[in-house]
Structures are given as structure tokens and as C-alpha cells.
Tab-separated table of C-alpha atoms and ligand atoms in Angstrom:
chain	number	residue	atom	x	y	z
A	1	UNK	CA	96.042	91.208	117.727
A	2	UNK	CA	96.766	94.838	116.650
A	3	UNK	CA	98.050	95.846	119.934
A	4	UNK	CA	101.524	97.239	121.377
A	5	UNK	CA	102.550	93.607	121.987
A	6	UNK	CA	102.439	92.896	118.381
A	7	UNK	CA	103.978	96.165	117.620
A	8	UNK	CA	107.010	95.965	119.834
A	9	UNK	CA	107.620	92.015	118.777
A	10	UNK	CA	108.360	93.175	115.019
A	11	UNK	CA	110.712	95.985	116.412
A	12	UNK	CA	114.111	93.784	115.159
A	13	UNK	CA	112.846	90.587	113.315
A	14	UNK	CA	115.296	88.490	112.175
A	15	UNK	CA	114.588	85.460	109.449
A	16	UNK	CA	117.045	82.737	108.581
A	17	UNK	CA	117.271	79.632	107.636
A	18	UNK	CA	120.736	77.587	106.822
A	19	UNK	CA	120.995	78.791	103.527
A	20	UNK	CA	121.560	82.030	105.017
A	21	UNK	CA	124.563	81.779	107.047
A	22	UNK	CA	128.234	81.222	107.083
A	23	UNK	CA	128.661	79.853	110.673
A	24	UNK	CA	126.007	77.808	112.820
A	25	UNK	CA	122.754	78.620	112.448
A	26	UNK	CA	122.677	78.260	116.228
A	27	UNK	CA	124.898	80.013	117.096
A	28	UNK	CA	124.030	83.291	114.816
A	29	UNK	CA	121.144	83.004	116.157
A	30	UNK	CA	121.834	83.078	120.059
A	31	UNK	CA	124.053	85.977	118.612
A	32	UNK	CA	121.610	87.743	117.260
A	33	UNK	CA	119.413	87.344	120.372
A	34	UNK	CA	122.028	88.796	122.511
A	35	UNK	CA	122.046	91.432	119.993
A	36	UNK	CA	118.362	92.111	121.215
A	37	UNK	CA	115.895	90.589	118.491
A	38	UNK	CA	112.702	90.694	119.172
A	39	UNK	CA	111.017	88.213	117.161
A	40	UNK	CA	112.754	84.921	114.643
A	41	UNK	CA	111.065	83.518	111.325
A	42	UNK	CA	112.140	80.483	110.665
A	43	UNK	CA	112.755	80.447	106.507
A	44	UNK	CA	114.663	77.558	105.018
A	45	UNK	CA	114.588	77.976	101.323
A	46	UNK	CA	117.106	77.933	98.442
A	47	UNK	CA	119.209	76.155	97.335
A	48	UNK	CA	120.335	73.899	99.313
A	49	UNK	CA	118.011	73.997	101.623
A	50	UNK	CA	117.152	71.347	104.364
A	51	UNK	CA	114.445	69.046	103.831
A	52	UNK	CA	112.739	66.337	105.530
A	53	UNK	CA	114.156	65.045	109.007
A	54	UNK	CA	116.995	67.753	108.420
A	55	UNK	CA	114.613	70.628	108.486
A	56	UNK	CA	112.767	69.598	111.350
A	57	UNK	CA	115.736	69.279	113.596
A	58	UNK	CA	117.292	72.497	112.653
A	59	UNK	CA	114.046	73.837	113.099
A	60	UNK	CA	113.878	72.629	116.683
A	61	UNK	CA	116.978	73.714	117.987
A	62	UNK	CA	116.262	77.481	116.774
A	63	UNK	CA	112.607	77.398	118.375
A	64	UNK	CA	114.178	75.730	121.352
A	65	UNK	CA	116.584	78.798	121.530
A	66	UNK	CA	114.260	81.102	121.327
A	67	UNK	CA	111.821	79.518	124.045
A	68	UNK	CA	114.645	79.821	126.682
A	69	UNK	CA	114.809	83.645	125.525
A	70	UNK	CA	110.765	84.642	125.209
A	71	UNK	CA	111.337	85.184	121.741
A	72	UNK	CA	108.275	84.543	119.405
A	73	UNK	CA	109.537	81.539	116.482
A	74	UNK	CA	107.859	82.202	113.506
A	75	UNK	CA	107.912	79.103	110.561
A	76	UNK	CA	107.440	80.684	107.176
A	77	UNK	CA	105.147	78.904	104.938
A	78	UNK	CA	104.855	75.386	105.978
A	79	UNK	CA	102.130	75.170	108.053
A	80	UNK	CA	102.882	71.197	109.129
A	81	UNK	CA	106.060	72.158	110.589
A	82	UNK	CA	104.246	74.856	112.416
A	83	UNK	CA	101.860	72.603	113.573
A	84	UNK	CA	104.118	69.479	114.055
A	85	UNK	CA	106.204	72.103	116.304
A	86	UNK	CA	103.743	74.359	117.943
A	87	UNK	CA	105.428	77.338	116.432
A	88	UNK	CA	104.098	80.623	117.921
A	89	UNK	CA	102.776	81.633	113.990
A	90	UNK	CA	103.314	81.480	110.480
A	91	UNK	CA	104.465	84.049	107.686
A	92	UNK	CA	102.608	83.918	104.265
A	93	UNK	CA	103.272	85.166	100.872
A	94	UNK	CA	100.779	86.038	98.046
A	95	UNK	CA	100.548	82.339	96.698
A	96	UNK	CA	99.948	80.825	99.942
A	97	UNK	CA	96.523	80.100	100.979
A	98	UNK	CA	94.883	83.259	102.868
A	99	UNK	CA	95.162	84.098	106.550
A	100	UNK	CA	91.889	83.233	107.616
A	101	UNK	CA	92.416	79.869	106.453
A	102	UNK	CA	95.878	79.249	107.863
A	103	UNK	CA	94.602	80.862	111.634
A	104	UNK	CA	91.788	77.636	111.129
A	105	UNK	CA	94.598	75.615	110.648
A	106	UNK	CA	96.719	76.903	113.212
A	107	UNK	CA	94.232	77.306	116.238
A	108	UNK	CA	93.250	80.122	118.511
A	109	UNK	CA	96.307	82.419	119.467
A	110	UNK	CA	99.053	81.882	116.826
A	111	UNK	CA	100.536	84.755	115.029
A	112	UNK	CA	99.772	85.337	111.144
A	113	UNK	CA	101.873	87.681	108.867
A	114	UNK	CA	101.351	88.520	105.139
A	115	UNK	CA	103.485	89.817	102.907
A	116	UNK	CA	102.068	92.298	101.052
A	117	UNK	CA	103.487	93.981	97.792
A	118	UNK	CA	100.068	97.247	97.081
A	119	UNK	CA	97.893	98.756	99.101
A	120	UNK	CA	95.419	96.238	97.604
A	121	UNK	CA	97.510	93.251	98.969
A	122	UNK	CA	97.563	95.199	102.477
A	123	UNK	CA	93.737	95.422	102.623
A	124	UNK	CA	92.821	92.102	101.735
A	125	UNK	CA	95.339	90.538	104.237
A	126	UNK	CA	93.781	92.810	106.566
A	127	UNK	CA	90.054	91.529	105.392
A	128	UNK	CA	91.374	88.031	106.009
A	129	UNK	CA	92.524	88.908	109.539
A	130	UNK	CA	96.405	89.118	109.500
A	131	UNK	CA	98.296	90.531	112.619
A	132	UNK	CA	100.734	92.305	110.598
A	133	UNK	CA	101.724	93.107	106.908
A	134	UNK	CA	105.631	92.395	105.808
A	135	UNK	CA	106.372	95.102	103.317
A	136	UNK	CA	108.724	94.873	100.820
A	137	UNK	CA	111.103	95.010	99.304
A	138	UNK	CA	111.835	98.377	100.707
A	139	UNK	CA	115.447	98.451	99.110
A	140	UNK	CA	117.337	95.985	96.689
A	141	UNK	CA	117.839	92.763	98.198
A	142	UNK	CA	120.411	89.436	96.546
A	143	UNK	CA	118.521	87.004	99.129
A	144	UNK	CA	115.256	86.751	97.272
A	145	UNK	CA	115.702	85.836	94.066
A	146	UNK	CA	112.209	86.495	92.975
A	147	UNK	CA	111.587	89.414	94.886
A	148	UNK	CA	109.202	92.301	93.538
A	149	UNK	CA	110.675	95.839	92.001
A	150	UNK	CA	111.884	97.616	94.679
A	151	UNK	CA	109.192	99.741	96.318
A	152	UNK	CA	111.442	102.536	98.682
A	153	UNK	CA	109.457	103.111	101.599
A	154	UNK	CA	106.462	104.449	99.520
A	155	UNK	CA	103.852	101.947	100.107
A	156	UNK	CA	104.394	102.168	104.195
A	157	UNK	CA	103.589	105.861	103.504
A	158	UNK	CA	100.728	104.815	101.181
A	159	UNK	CA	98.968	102.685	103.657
A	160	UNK	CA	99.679	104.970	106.848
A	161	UNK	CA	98.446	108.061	104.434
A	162	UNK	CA	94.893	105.687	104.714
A	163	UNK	CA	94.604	105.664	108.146
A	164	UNK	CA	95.401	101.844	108.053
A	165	UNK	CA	96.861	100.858	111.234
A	166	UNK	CA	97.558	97.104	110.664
A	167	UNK	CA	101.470	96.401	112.654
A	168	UNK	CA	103.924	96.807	109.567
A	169	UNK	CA	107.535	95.676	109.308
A	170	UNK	CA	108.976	96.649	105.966
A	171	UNK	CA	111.607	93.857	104.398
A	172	UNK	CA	114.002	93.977	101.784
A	173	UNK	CA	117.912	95.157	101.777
A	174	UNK	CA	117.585	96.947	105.372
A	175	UNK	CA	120.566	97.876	107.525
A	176	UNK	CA	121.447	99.934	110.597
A	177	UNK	CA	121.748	102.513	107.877
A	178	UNK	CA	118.771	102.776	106.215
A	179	UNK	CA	116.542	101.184	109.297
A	180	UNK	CA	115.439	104.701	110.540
A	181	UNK	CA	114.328	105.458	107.239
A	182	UNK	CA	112.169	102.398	107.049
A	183	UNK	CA	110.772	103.098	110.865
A	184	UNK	CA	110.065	107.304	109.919
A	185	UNK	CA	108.024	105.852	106.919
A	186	UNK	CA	105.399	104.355	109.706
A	187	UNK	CA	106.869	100.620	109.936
A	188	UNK	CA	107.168	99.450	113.528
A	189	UNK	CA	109.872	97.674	112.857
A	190	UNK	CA	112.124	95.993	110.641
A	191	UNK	CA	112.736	92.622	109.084
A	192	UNK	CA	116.437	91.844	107.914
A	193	UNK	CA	118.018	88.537	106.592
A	194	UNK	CA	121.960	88.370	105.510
A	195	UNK	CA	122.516	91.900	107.617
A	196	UNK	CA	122.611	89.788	111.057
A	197	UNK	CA	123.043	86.315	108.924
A	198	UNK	CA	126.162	87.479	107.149
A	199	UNK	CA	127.463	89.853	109.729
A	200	UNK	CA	131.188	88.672	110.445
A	201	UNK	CA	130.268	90.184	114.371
A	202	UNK	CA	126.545	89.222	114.424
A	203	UNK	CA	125.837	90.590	117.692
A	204	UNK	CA	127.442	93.834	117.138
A	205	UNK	CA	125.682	94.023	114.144
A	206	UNK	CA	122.448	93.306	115.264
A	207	UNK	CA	122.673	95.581	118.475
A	208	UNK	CA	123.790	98.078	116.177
A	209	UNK	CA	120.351	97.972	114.181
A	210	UNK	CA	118.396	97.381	117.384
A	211	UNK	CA	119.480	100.804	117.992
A	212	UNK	CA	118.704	102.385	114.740
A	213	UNK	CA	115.076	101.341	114.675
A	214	UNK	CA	114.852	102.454	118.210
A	215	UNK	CA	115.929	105.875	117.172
A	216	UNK	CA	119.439	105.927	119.057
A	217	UNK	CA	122.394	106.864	117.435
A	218	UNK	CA	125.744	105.779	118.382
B	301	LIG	N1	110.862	88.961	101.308
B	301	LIG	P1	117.616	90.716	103.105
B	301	LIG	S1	112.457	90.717	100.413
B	301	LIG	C1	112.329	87.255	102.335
B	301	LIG	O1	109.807	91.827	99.474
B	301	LIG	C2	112.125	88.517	101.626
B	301	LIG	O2	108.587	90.345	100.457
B	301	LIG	C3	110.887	90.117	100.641
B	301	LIG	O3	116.485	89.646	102.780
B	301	LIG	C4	109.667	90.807	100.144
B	301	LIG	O4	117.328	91.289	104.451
B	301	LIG	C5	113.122	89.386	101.219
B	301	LIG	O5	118.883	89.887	103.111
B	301	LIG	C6	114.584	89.189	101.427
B	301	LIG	O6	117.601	91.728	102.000
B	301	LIG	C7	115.132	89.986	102.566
């Protein structure tokens, strides 16, 4: 669904799993909610990570948090737990298995994001029927340890410059202070890890970029 919906729910995305935070997972994310996010991937990965039983509780109390608050819970990569849990959608990377198969998988009406690296990336996740592109990583980033070179906000402008108009959040080392930059380059939004997860005042810090990629300065 390429439509404003999808647009506005990538506006201030915020992905986390454990491994990510120094306090509660629940509570950063209620935070961070408060804060105004607009959509939550659920990513547990590194080391130590949950697993198992662990994993799918943790998993449930974040998706249960944001049900109460109409925020769309995103499981990144493991298809199961999205099915087990009836997640709203899953986020894919370049080894995963394409979109079209994972929307089979998933059933009608479930969200599917790509991460894409090149324009070539973007168009084939668009061939295979993706509701938005994940591009990254716009600046240097510690939380992904095999993340690609850093791209700047050059392949947003790339694939805009095309006349592609797939929903785009770029990823990768964004803050409140480079978020504008990120949105200006033709990203709807903006994806951020240990910048809310990390943030010794997550709600101010999250309401603080909330306003950046809405174009409001303080
Ligand atoms: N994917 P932070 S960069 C999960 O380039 C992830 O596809 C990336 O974390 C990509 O906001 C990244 O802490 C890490 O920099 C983003």
C-alpha cells in the first residue's frame, strides 16, 4: 500500500530489541511512544540476544504496548514469530527470502519492508511488491556490526531523481540532528535504534526527533 497511511506510519520508526537498551525494554518503549513514534520493529539480535520462550514473551509485551497505542509492531526477520503473533508485518534484509514470498506467508494485509542498499536493490523489492524500502546506512552507525559503507543520503536522492515513489525511511546513525537532512533527501521518515534506545531521557529524545522530521525546530 503506497498510500499516505504508509507514508505517515514510517514518519518516527523506532526498532529495538533487548540488546539495545539500558533500562526495560518496556518501558523505553512506552517512552518512546509518548515521545510520538509512529511505527515499532521488533529486532532482537546480537549478542545476547533472547531466544526461544524468552523472545516470544518480550516480544508480546512490546506488541501488546503498542496495540493499546495504534501503533503498527513490526517483527524483523522471523516470519514464525510474526505469524505465531499476528504481527502487523515483517522487515527483510537482502538474504532473506523476497517480499512476494513472505506477503504469501504472511496473508492479505500485513506490512512488508526491504532494506535496500542500490537503486538495483530498490527496484527489485519494488518488483516483488514491498510497501516501503529501509535505506541505509545513511550515516555511520556502532549498532550493526555488518552494516554496508555508509551511503549519505545519496541513494534517497538517486531513487527520487527516478521518479520512484515507493514510501522510504532511510536508517543508519540518524538523530534529531541530522533527521531533516535525511527527510529533505525525499525519505518520509526516519528509522533510528540506540538514539531513543540509549537516550538517558527517551521521551525527550524521541519528541525531540519527532519534531525534526516534521520540520519544527525548537
Ligand atoms: N540497518 P542506529 S543500519 C538495523 O543500513 C540497521 O540497513 C541498517 O541503528 C542498514 O540507529 C542499522 O543505532 C542500524 O544507528 C541502525
Amino acid at each position: 500500500m503506497w498510500n499516505e497511511e504508509m507514508r505517515s506510519k514510517l514518519q518516527l520508526y523506532f526498532i529495538m530489541g533487548s540488546t539495545n537498551c539500558k533500562q526495560d525494554p518496556e518501558k523505553v518503549l512506552l517512552d518512546a511512544i509518548d515521545g510520538g513514534i509512529t511505527m515499532f520493529q521488533f529486532r532482537e539480535k546480537g549478542e545476547g540476544a533472547l531466544t526461544g520462550t524468552e523472545k516470544i514473551n518480550l516480544a508480546q509485551k512490546l506488541q501488546h504496548l503498542c496495540k493499546e497505542h495504534a501503533i503498527p509492531f513490526i517483527v524483523n526477520d522471523d516470519i514464525e514469530l510474526a505469524l505465531a503473533l499476528n504481527a502487523d508485518g515483517v522487515h527483510i534484509g537482502q538474504d532473506d527470502e523476497d517480499a512476494s514470498t513472505v506477503r504469501k506467508k504472511l496473508g492479505e494485509g500485513k506490512i512488508v519492508g526491504v532494506s535496500a542498499h542500490a537503486l538495483m536493490e530498490v527496484k527489485k523489492a519494488i518488483a516483488d511488491g514491498a510497501d516501503y524500502i529501509g535505506a541505509g546506512p545513511i550515516y555511520p552507525t556502532r549498532t550493526k556490526a555488518d552494516a554496508e559503507p555508509v551511503k549519505g543520503t545519496s541513494l534517497i536522492e538517486e531513487v527520487r531523481k527516478t521518479g520512484i515513489r515507493i514510501p522510504i525511511v532511510g536508517i543508519g546513525g540518524i538523530n534529531e540532528g541530522n533527521a531533516s537532512a535525511v527527510i529533505d533527501a525525499g525519505a518520509d521518515g526516519v528509522s533510528v535504534i540506540t538514539a531513543i534506545s540509549l537516550a538517558a531521557d527517551v521521551f525527550e529524545r524521541s519528541s525531540a526527533l519527532k519534531k525534526a522530521v516534521a520540520g519544527i525546530s525548537e
